[in-house]
Amino acid sequence: MNKGAIQRLINFFKKDIWEVDFKSISSSKRFLYKTIKVTILAAKGVQEDKIALRASALTYFSLLSFVPLLAIAFALAKGFGLDKVLEDQLLENFEGQEQVFQQSLNFAHNLLDSTSGGLVAGFGVVFLFYSVMKLLSNIEESFNDIWYVHQARDLTRKLTDYITVMIFGFILIIVANGITTYLATQITELTEQIKLLGTFKGLILPTLRILPFALIWLLFTLLYMIMPNTKVSFKAAVISGIVAGTIFQFFEILLFKAGIGVSRYNAIYGSFAALPLFLLWLQTSWIIVLFGSEIAYSIQNIDNYESNIKAEGFSLRFKKKVAIAACIVIIDNFRKGKPALNLQEVNEHVKVPAQLLYEVLGKLINCGVLSVTTKNDLEAYQPAVDTDLITIQYILSKYESHGKVEMGEMRKSVKDADNLLNELDELIGKSKMNKLIKEFKS
């Protein structure tokens, strides 16, 4: 392939594909182009949202919460009489890491025993739920950042939604591995008793092997629908759940069943191989989960992207322009008595990279110019103060002053600069050009 062809290919992915009119092309091409755009946006999101770094943080919190999470899972399983089943299935899941898992299991049982009575038990229960809630809160925070959501759930919703995730996750983990073996045994017995069914045995048994995949797809789909504090479409959640769930399953097969990871780490670490292998599994699993969330976001918002521009390197001046433009749109909409606008609706007027707008709106919320509300389960924005107070200078002053503005005793030169800036702010405030934002139309 010559240089010209390579350059045309690069230009196609960088520019041309974002300018294609989908109405003028066939359905097969439309599907292909949308798939490429989703892949590009998801890959870009992995880089811009620092997915590897977030996965490392979640790995750390997972390690802290692993024993309490096991303890809660076994407490739930014991209530249904499934504690032995859960233990067997988890041991099968952690094949090659039996030492780490068995030790964690002992700690989990000890933790459960310590919560069986008295004052110490009360502290034990609090620690148990705090550890798990902290992990789930950090998972939600990571998902919210990917989905450009500023506001986390309130405590009541955290309790209900997180408990739902834990219970469904617990059920699916038990069922995912055990159901194939159980059904295969039952079908084999039935085909032996009913000869007619024997003709379908060769078709039924291979089909059963898909069941563990299907249940993991369901678990990932629920995760992508429930964890972000925003409305995620069923289509986006299902597709990303299938993609991420399949990658996760094949990763586990390669790491444990095929023995690739086990043999490699056994050769280096010997009897200590279980620990780095467990960390590798945990870190990579979180990368896959967060990558799936990037796919879900890209699928749901693909039509809102008109370019593949990176949200990096924009000057402070440009960000202030975006802040004023966003406030004009939001305040004009508010004064018309219309429902508050979400991120995508604001961006229909402002037309900048979504990540940049998310950053600017976040700062306007934190400095008290805008506030967050909810519309159709999506985060939306409205003025936080009387619109008669919001001038251009008011926004710029709040935007620039948000954060630490003093650092103890200042040198004379810094004091002089501070006085000059304050005088300049006063002049701008008195200027005829310092108009109220409500005077502008979006």
Short mmCIF file of C-alpha atoms in Angstrom, two decimals, residues 245-255:
data_model
loop_
_atom_site.label_atom_id
_atom_site.label_comp_id
_atom_site.label_asym_id
_atom_site.label_seq_id
_atom_site.Cartn_x
_atom_site.Cartn_y
_atom_site.Cartn_z
CA GLY A 245 -19.08 -10.27 28.35
CA THR A 246 -17.64 -12.28 25.45
CA ILE A 247 -14.20 -10.65 25.82
CA PHE A 248 -14.32 -11.35 29.57
CA GLN A 249 -15.22 -15.03 29.05
CA PHE A 250 -12.46 -15.60 26.48
CA PHE A 251 -9.97 -13.78 28.73
CA GLU A 252 -10.82 -16.16 31.59
CA ILE A 253 -10.51 -19.18 29.28
CA LEU A 254 -7.08 -18.04 28.06
CA LEU A 255 -5.84 -17.15 31.54
#
